[in-house]
Tab-separated table of C-alpha atoms and ligand atoms in Angstrom:
chain	number	residue	atom	x	y	z
A	214	MET	CA	148.619	100.410	74.617
A	215	SER	CA	147.885	100.317	71.005
A	216	GLN	CA	145.080	98.305	69.679
A	217	LYS	CA	147.509	96.147	68.025
A	218	SER	CA	149.797	95.615	71.187
A	219	SER	CA	146.670	94.889	73.245
A	220	ILE	CA	145.372	92.051	70.746
A	221	PHE	CA	148.877	90.757	70.920
A	222	ALA	CA	148.853	90.771	74.681
A	223	LEU	CA	145.798	89.099	74.734
A	224	PHE	CA	146.780	86.246	72.025
A	225	LEU	CA	149.851	85.748	74.596
A	226	ALA	CA	147.544	85.492	77.624
A	227	ILE	CA	145.699	82.871	75.991
A	228	LEU	CA	148.802	80.990	74.951
A	229	ILE	CA	150.028	81.150	78.742
A	230	ILE	CA	146.697	79.726	79.573
A	231	GLN	CA	146.295	77.064	77.265
A	232	HIS	CA	149.930	75.933	78.413
A	233	ASN	CA	149.126	76.077	82.077
A	234	ASP	CA	146.178	74.155	81.072
A	235	LEU	CA	148.226	71.435	79.099
A	236	ASN	CA	150.644	71.517	82.141
A	237	ALA	CA	147.649	70.676	84.541
A	238	GLN	CA	146.317	68.182	82.295
A	239	ASN	CA	149.736	66.223	81.845
A	240	ALA	CA	150.085	66.341	85.774
A	241	HIS	CA	146.628	64.800	85.788
A	242	ASN	CA	147.553	62.013	83.224
A	243	GLU	CA	150.490	61.578	85.226
A	244	ALA	CA	148.894	60.595	88.586
A	245	PRO	CA	148.539	56.605	88.817
A	246	ASN	CA	145.309	54.964	88.288
A	247	LEU	CA	143.721	52.508	90.181
A	248	ILE	CA	141.446	49.522	89.364
A	249	ILE	CA	139.677	47.996	92.142
A	250	ILE	CA	138.092	44.168	91.792
A	251	THR	CA	136.051	42.286	94.083
A	252	THR	CA	134.688	38.738	93.477
A	253	ASP	CA	131.769	38.266	96.302
A	254	GLY	CA	132.766	35.833	99.186
A	255	PHE	CA	135.516	33.799	97.298
A	256	ARG	CA	137.382	31.993	99.709
A	257	TRP	CA	141.025	32.036	100.526
A	258	GLN	CA	141.112	28.293	100.441
A	259	GLU	CA	140.626	28.128	96.949
A	260	VAL	CA	143.065	31.177	96.059
A	261	PHE	CA	146.016	29.414	97.855
A	262	ASN	CA	145.095	25.948	97.298
A	263	GLY	CA	142.843	25.493	94.135
A	264	MET	CA	140.033	23.116	93.971
A	265	ASP	CA	138.987	21.411	97.195
A	266	PHE	CA	139.130	17.706	96.468
A	267	ALA	CA	136.323	16.651	99.191
A	268	LEU	CA	133.875	19.321	97.883
A	269	ALA	CA	134.614	18.451	94.164
A	270	ASN	CA	133.986	14.642	94.791
A	271	ASP	CA	130.681	15.302	97.078
A	272	LYS	CA	127.337	14.577	94.973
A	273	LYS	CA	125.853	17.606	96.857
A	274	PHE	CA	128.299	19.838	95.290
A	275	ASN	CA	129.400	18.514	92.035
A	276	HIS	CA	125.779	18.247	90.656
A	277	GLY	CA	126.650	14.509	89.334
A	278	ASP	CA	129.314	15.921	87.202
A	279	SER	CA	133.012	15.412	89.186
A	280	ALA	CA	134.344	14.482	85.726
A	281	TYR	CA	134.233	18.035	84.448
A	282	LEU	CA	135.389	19.449	87.700
A	283	PHE	CA	138.639	16.991	87.922
A	284	ASN	CA	139.297	17.431	84.223
A	285	LYS	CA	139.170	21.174	84.337
A	286	TYR	CA	140.747	22.393	87.768
A	287	TRP	CA	142.427	19.177	89.405
A	288	SER	CA	146.374	18.516	88.909
A	289	ASN	CA	147.921	15.414	87.221
A	290	SER	CA	150.546	15.529	89.553
A	291	SER	CA	148.613	14.611	92.596
A	292	ILE	CA	149.887	11.422	93.702
A	293	GLY	CA	147.455	8.643	92.004
A	294	GLY	CA	144.802	11.232	91.441
A	295	SER	CA	144.206	11.361	95.218
A	296	SER	CA	143.820	13.996	97.432
A	297	ILE	CA	147.331	13.735	98.517
A	298	ASP	CA	149.201	16.639	98.013
A	299	SER	CA	152.607	17.242	96.201
A	300	ALA	CA	154.000	21.014	96.531
A	301	ASN	CA	153.706	20.592	92.573
A	302	SER	CA	150.156	19.732	92.817
A	303	VAL	CA	149.332	22.456	94.832
A	304	LEU	CA	150.862	24.982	92.598
A	305	GLU	CA	149.310	23.551	89.352
A	306	ARG	CA	145.878	23.579	90.982
A	307	ARG	CA	146.125	27.538	91.711
A	308	ALA	CA	147.368	27.974	88.307
A	309	LYS	CA	144.725	26.122	86.643
A	310	LEU	CA	141.964	27.604	88.571
A	311	LEU	CA	143.453	31.346	88.791
A	312	PRO	CA	146.224	31.550	86.205
A	313	PHE	CA	146.502	35.326	86.469
A	314	ILE	CA	145.668	36.061	90.531
A	315	THR	CA	148.403	33.062	91.443
A	316	GLN	CA	150.730	33.115	88.337
A	317	THR	CA	150.931	36.830	87.163
A	318	MET	CA	149.982	38.519	90.476
A	319	GLY	CA	151.192	35.904	92.663
A	320	LYS	CA	154.775	36.768	90.937
A	321	LYS	CA	155.066	40.316	90.078
A	322	GLY	CA	152.826	41.399	92.847
A	323	LEU	CA	151.949	40.397	96.234
A	324	LEU	CA	148.999	38.122	97.683
A	325	PHE	CA	148.174	38.130	101.095
A	326	GLY	CA	145.898	36.031	103.263
A	327	ASN	CA	147.617	32.278	102.817
A	328	ARG	CA	146.854	30.913	106.031
A	329	PHE	CA	148.764	27.782	104.930
A	330	LYS	CA	151.894	29.886	105.179
A	331	GLU	CA	150.487	31.728	108.399
A	332	ASN	CA	149.703	34.704	106.451
A	333	LYS	CA	146.473	36.243	107.579
A	334	VAL	CA	143.740	38.715	106.529
A	335	ASP	CA	140.547	39.302	108.134
A	336	VAL	CA	137.713	41.484	108.106
A	337	ALA	CA	137.131	43.518	111.281
A	338	ASN	CA	133.544	44.046	111.181
A	339	PRO	CA	131.487	41.584	113.239
A	340	HIS	CA	129.209	40.568	110.801
A	341	TRP	CA	130.681	38.395	107.994
A	342	PHE	CA	128.382	39.322	104.948
A	343	SER	CA	128.332	41.999	102.121
A	344	TYR	CA	127.230	45.383	102.929
A	345	PRO	CA	129.501	45.730	106.000
A	346	GLY	CA	132.599	43.924	104.108
A	347	TYR	CA	132.200	46.421	101.136
A	348	ASN	CA	131.714	49.309	103.565
A	349	GLU	CA	134.856	48.340	105.424
A	350	ILE	CA	137.043	48.002	102.266
A	351	PHE	CA	135.552	51.674	101.046
A	352	THR	CA	135.329	53.412	104.193
A	353	GLY	CA	138.236	51.715	106.137
A	354	TYR	CA	135.558	52.046	109.220
A	355	PRO	CA	134.200	48.357	110.404
A	356	ASP	CA	131.234	50.410	111.831
A	357	SER	CA	129.345	47.292	113.575
A	358	THR	CA	126.163	49.201	113.409
A	359	ILE	CA	126.188	48.742	109.872
A	360	ASN	CA	124.491	45.391	110.087
A	361	SER	CA	122.164	44.767	107.407
A	362	ASN	CA	122.343	44.323	103.485
A	363	ASN	CA	119.202	46.351	103.383
A	364	TYR	CA	121.046	49.267	105.181
A	365	PRO	CA	120.136	52.899	103.940
A	366	PRO	CA	122.847	54.883	102.110
A	367	ASN	CA	126.320	54.769	103.738
A	368	PRO	CA	126.892	57.717	105.856
A	369	HIS	CA	130.613	57.257	106.060
A	370	GLU	CA	132.751	58.841	103.549
A	371	ASN	CA	134.195	56.159	101.218
A	372	VAL	CA	137.969	56.447	99.345
A	373	LEU	CA	136.448	56.505	96.277
A	374	ALA	CA	134.566	59.449	96.768
A	375	PHE	CA	137.758	61.091	98.557
A	376	LEU	CA	139.378	60.477	95.606
A	377	GLN	CA	136.789	62.231	93.396
A	378	LYS	CA	137.480	65.301	95.252
A	379	GLN	CA	141.362	65.349	94.391
A	380	LYS	CA	141.976	67.427	91.394
A	381	ALA	CA	144.027	64.512	89.559
A	382	TYR	CA	141.057	62.250	89.719
A	383	GLN	CA	138.189	64.717	89.510
A	384	ASN	CA	135.097	63.313	87.235
A	385	LYS	CA	137.725	60.277	86.669
A	386	VAL	CA	136.183	57.787	88.910
A	387	ILE	CA	133.446	55.226	88.421
A	388	ALA	CA	131.988	52.100	89.935
A	389	PHE	CA	130.306	49.270	88.188
A	390	GLY	CA	128.470	46.352	90.644
A	391	ALA	CA	126.591	43.112	89.625
A	392	TRP	CA	124.290	43.503	93.063
A	393	ASP	CA	122.184	46.491	93.240
A	394	ALA	CA	123.308	47.602	96.448
A	395	TYR	CA	126.504	49.519	95.511
A	396	ASN	CA	124.498	52.787	94.937
A	397	ARG	CA	123.597	52.577	98.696
A	398	ILE	CA	127.162	51.134	100.141
A	399	LEU	CA	129.037	53.600	98.019
A	400	ASN	CA	126.287	56.160	98.689
A	401	GLU	CA	126.067	57.377	94.953
A	402	ALA	CA	123.830	60.398	95.833
A	403	ALA	CA	126.736	62.022	98.279
A	404	SER	CA	129.678	60.571	96.523
A	405	GLY	CA	129.702	62.194	93.202
A	406	PHE	CA	130.773	59.850	90.868
A	407	PRO	CA	128.476	57.450	88.997
A	408	VAL	CA	127.811	53.884	90.145
A	409	ILE	CA	126.063	51.368	87.741
A	410	ASN	CA	124.865	48.672	89.626
A	411	GLY	CA	122.456	45.552	88.879
A	412	PHE	CA	120.257	46.222	85.996
A	413	GLU	CA	121.314	49.862	85.626
A	414	SER	CA	122.688	50.420	82.078
A	415	LEU	CA	125.924	52.432	81.344
A	416	SER	CA	123.552	53.972	78.398
A	417	SER	CA	122.484	56.486	81.007
A	418	ILE	CA	125.553	58.158	81.061
A	419	LEU	CA	127.274	57.152	77.984
A	420	PRO	CA	124.645	56.646	75.265
A	421	ASP	CA	125.710	55.077	72.239
A	422	SER	CA	125.000	51.797	69.936
A	423	GLN	CA	127.438	49.454	72.160
A	424	THR	CA	125.999	50.521	75.339
A	425	LYS	CA	122.113	50.376	74.113
A	426	MET	CA	123.069	47.128	72.707
A	427	LEU	CA	124.382	45.841	76.313
A	428	GLU	CA	121.367	47.207	77.709
A	429	GLN	CA	119.035	45.425	75.711
A	430	MET	CA	120.764	41.979	76.485
A	431	LEU	CA	121.025	43.077	79.995
A	432	LYS	CA	117.023	43.119	79.716
A	433	ASP	CA	116.819	39.994	77.917
A	434	SER	CA	119.303	38.189	79.955
A	435	TYR	CA	118.639	34.985	82.256
A	436	LYS	CA	118.178	36.062	85.914
A	437	PRO	CA	119.070	33.610	88.350
A	438	PHE	CA	119.215	36.156	90.835
A	439	LYS	CA	116.007	38.043	90.229
A	440	GLU	CA	115.987	41.923	90.100
A	441	ALA	CA	118.873	42.191	92.451
A	442	GLU	CA	121.887	41.233	90.499
A	443	CYS	CA	122.502	40.644	87.003
A	444	LEU	CA	125.232	38.212	85.486
A	445	ASP	CA	128.651	39.125	86.019
A	446	VAL	CA	129.309	39.233	82.204
A	447	PHE	CA	127.336	42.412	81.951
A	448	THR	CA	128.809	44.257	84.713
A	449	HIS	CA	132.223	43.355	83.249
A	450	GLN	CA	131.646	44.479	79.214
A	451	GLN	CA	130.054	47.700	80.485
A	452	ALA	CA	132.914	48.384	82.934
A	453	LYS	CA	135.512	47.501	80.148
A	454	TYR	CA	133.786	49.564	77.285
A	455	TYR	CA	133.838	52.454	79.801
A	456	LEU	CA	137.328	51.979	80.380
A	457	ALA	CA	138.383	51.865	76.860
A	458	THR	CA	136.072	54.819	75.885
A	459	LYS	CA	135.963	57.099	78.709
A	460	ARG	CA	139.716	56.303	80.394
A	461	PRO	CA	138.607	56.534	84.025
A	462	LYS	CA	141.707	57.264	86.465
A	463	VAL	CA	139.723	54.954	89.165
A	464	MET	CA	137.674	52.466	88.602
A	465	TYR	CA	135.838	49.693	90.656
A	466	ILE	CA	134.387	46.504	89.220
A	467	SER	CA	132.457	44.184	91.677
A	468	TYR	CA	131.415	40.703	90.725
A	469	GLY	CA	128.825	38.763	92.451
A	470	GLU	CA	128.533	35.333	91.108
A	471	THR	CA	131.052	33.472	93.598
A	472	ASP	CA	128.575	33.954	96.435
A	473	GLU	CA	125.384	33.249	94.614
A	474	TRP	CA	126.743	29.845	93.349
A	475	ALA	CA	128.130	29.249	96.599
A	476	HIS	CA	125.132	29.700	98.612
A	477	GLU	CA	123.349	27.235	95.974
A	478	GLY	CA	125.948	24.669	96.803
A	479	ASN	CA	127.167	24.760	93.060
A	480	TYR	CA	130.657	24.179	93.369
A	481	SER	CA	131.387	23.863	89.658
A	482	ALA	CA	129.797	27.004	88.917
A	483	TYR	CA	131.454	28.873	91.665
A	484	LEU	CA	134.820	27.677	90.519
A	485	ASP	CA	133.844	28.576	86.970
A	486	ALA	CA	132.792	32.298	88.006
A	487	ALA	CA	136.205	32.547	89.838
A	488	HIS	CA	137.962	31.162	86.710
A	489	GLN	CA	136.020	33.698	84.603
A	490	VAL	CA	136.925	36.704	86.814
A	491	ASP	CA	140.761	35.947	86.581
A	492	ALA	CA	140.371	35.666	82.876
A	493	TRP	CA	138.675	39.163	82.890
A	494	VAL	CA	141.121	40.641	85.239
A	495	ALA	CA	143.826	39.265	82.878
A	496	ASP	CA	142.357	40.665	79.990
A	497	LEU	CA	141.811	44.228	81.796
A	498	TRP	CA	145.559	44.002	83.026
A	499	ARG	CA	146.635	43.517	79.006
A	500	TRP	CA	144.804	46.317	78.056
A	501	VAL	CA	146.347	48.590	80.957
A	502	GLN	CA	149.979	47.537	79.973
A	503	SER	CA	149.369	48.223	76.345
A	504	THR	CA	147.796	51.588	76.604
A	505	PRO	CA	149.765	54.752	77.493
A	506	GLY	CA	148.855	56.775	80.316
A	507	TYR	CA	147.946	53.189	82.055
A	508	LYS	CA	151.128	51.384	81.297
A	509	ASP	CA	153.336	51.175	84.226
A	510	ASN	CA	151.256	53.740	85.722
A	511	THR	CA	148.300	51.750	87.105
A	512	TYR	CA	147.797	50.099	90.590
A	513	LEU	CA	145.619	47.070	90.786
A	514	LEU	CA	143.710	45.535	93.901
A	515	ILE	CA	141.542	42.473	94.229
A	516	THR	CA	139.825	41.394	97.193
A	517	THR	CA	136.479	39.924	98.676
A	518	ASP	CA	134.004	40.918	100.973
A	519	HIS	CA	133.980	38.101	103.497
A	520	GLY	CA	135.240	34.431	103.766
A	521	ARG	CA	132.990	31.255	104.055
A	522	GLY	CA	132.874	28.236	106.147
A	523	PHE	CA	135.322	25.222	106.121
A	524	GLY	CA	134.379	21.783	104.607
A	525	GLU	CA	130.855	21.397	104.169
A	526	GLY	CA	130.472	24.738	105.467
A	527	TRP	CA	131.753	26.187	102.516
A	528	THR	CA	128.328	27.252	101.148
A	529	ASP	CA	127.592	29.833	103.977
A	530	HIS	CA	129.073	32.850	105.569
A	531	GLY	CA	128.084	35.314	108.673
A	532	ALA	CA	128.928	35.674	112.233
A	533	ASP	CA	127.724	31.973	113.019
A	534	VAL	CA	130.154	30.458	110.391
A	535	LYS	CA	133.291	29.615	111.715
A	536	GLY	CA	135.890	30.609	109.560
A	537	ALA	CA	133.994	33.666	107.459
A	538	SER	CA	135.803	36.152	108.657
A	539	SER	CA	139.141	35.152	106.721
A	540	ILE	CA	139.720	36.843	103.258
A	541	TRP	CA	142.690	37.699	101.125
A	542	PHE	CA	143.643	40.269	99.016
A	543	GLY	CA	146.276	40.768	96.069
A	544	LEU	CA	147.919	43.807	94.396
A	545	MET	CA	149.951	44.835	91.379
A	546	GLY	CA	151.359	48.043	90.513
A	547	PRO	CA	154.057	49.552	87.978
A	548	GLU	CA	157.240	47.264	87.534
A	549	ILE	CA	159.557	50.449	87.993
A	550	LYS	CA	159.040	53.008	90.618
A	551	SER	CA	156.184	51.224	92.340
A	552	ASN	CA	155.030	51.866	96.057
A	553	LEU	CA	154.396	48.419	96.145
A	554	ASN	CA	158.267	47.821	96.763
A	555	LYS	CA	157.526	49.566	100.019
A	556	ILE	CA	155.242	46.857	101.062
A	557	LYS	CA	156.616	44.000	103.262
A	558	GLN	CA	155.022	40.371	103.223
A	559	THR	CA	156.132	38.537	106.221
A	560	ALA	CA	155.089	35.164	107.903
A	561	ASN	CA	152.787	35.646	111.058
A	562	GLN	CA	151.433	38.772	109.265
A	563	GLN	CA	147.852	39.661	110.572
A	564	LEU	CA	146.062	42.167	108.271
A	565	TYR	CA	142.816	43.505	108.321
A	566	GLN	CA	140.241	44.710	105.334
A	567	LYS	CA	139.750	47.963	107.327
A	568	GLN	CA	143.558	48.735	106.107
A	569	LEU	CA	142.504	48.501	102.296
A	570	ALA	CA	140.811	52.083	101.823
A	571	THR	CA	143.914	54.026	103.423
A	572	THR	CA	146.195	51.697	101.416
A	573	MET	CA	144.640	52.477	98.136
A	574	ALA	CA	145.244	56.355	98.730
A	575	LYS	CA	148.787	55.662	99.892
A	576	LEU	CA	149.630	53.941	96.748
A	577	LEU	CA	148.635	56.832	94.721
A	578	GLY	CA	150.583	59.056	97.113
A	579	LEU	CA	147.573	60.772	98.874
A	580	GLN	CA	146.234	60.343	102.436
A	581	PHE	CA	142.531	59.150	103.175
A	582	ALA	CA	141.710	60.957	106.492
A	583	PRO	CA	138.037	61.081	106.893
A	584	ALA	CA	135.733	61.927	109.768
A	585	HIS	CA	135.636	58.708	111.155
A	586	PRO	CA	138.212	55.936	112.496
A	587	VAL	CA	140.202	54.120	109.381
A	588	GLY	CA	142.501	51.424	109.771
A	589	ALA	CA	145.956	52.260	109.173
A	590	PRO	CA	147.898	51.496	105.603
A	591	ILE	CA	149.545	48.068	105.374
A	592	TYR	CA	152.937	49.999	104.896
B	287	ZN	ZN1	126.424	35.808	100.329
């Protein structure tokens, strides 16, 4: 080969390699995205019934300001402003508290766990608190030996780590959590994707003026939950900024305030925290549906780690609290060619938290089959 023709051959080879790279890149971009949201210990009762009349009316829980709660979250079509329900008043209450989850997701997507309609979702683990719940969501394995929130790094592979190993999702997975336990729950060291939790700052992996500002605010912020958990606003703003700038394909955001305010018996703050999470998810979904690569190519899962008690027992959860195993979840996806169309929602359905990990993978066209037992996908 002459020098000229060998240079030409080299040039051609580079073109072919670049072309193949582009094809591979496009294939990756076409793989569907997944956003997972959890709001800790938020009850199915409020998701499907809106604000609870008795709790909002109870001085122990409304902190002397029932007017605030009734103005904001009660339905005007409730008969005589009383606790007596009409079908409309339930729908109105739900829409006031959680407009995105109950209206947008409830109509365009699927909501599971409405026990008023005999649609049931429960955790399969026997503990009914956070680490066991998040472990079950992400590993699909309700391992009963995971029995403490102080449990060391999770020995079981989670579905996010599995996705991180797939070509289309490599280095495109990230998790944000308000509570500082996710480094352990998702075993950051073993999983190979970043987990930004508690008072960790996004600036550790994405240093710029915006993340430095958020870091400073995080440091200076009010810390009602001490060093274990930051306010949800910081988790959300860091996640949203990362999504817009780094374009992950799989992102998990864990909000924590719903559980914290419930433990304190503060029903106003509990509802306000959930209402804010709903607004944030609506905002994320607006971004998704107006951004090429995400629009009509993104699945959204919203759920919680555990339920809580009934009536006055609403503040607490754990194996000794009746009803605290009952949870809910919601799904949304592309409107066309969505795998959600294959999912059936029926009366007398009983689903479990342990089915979510394999379901997430299946929505993306993948099979999560780790070394440990897992719940079957819901479709
Ligand atoms: Zn709790």
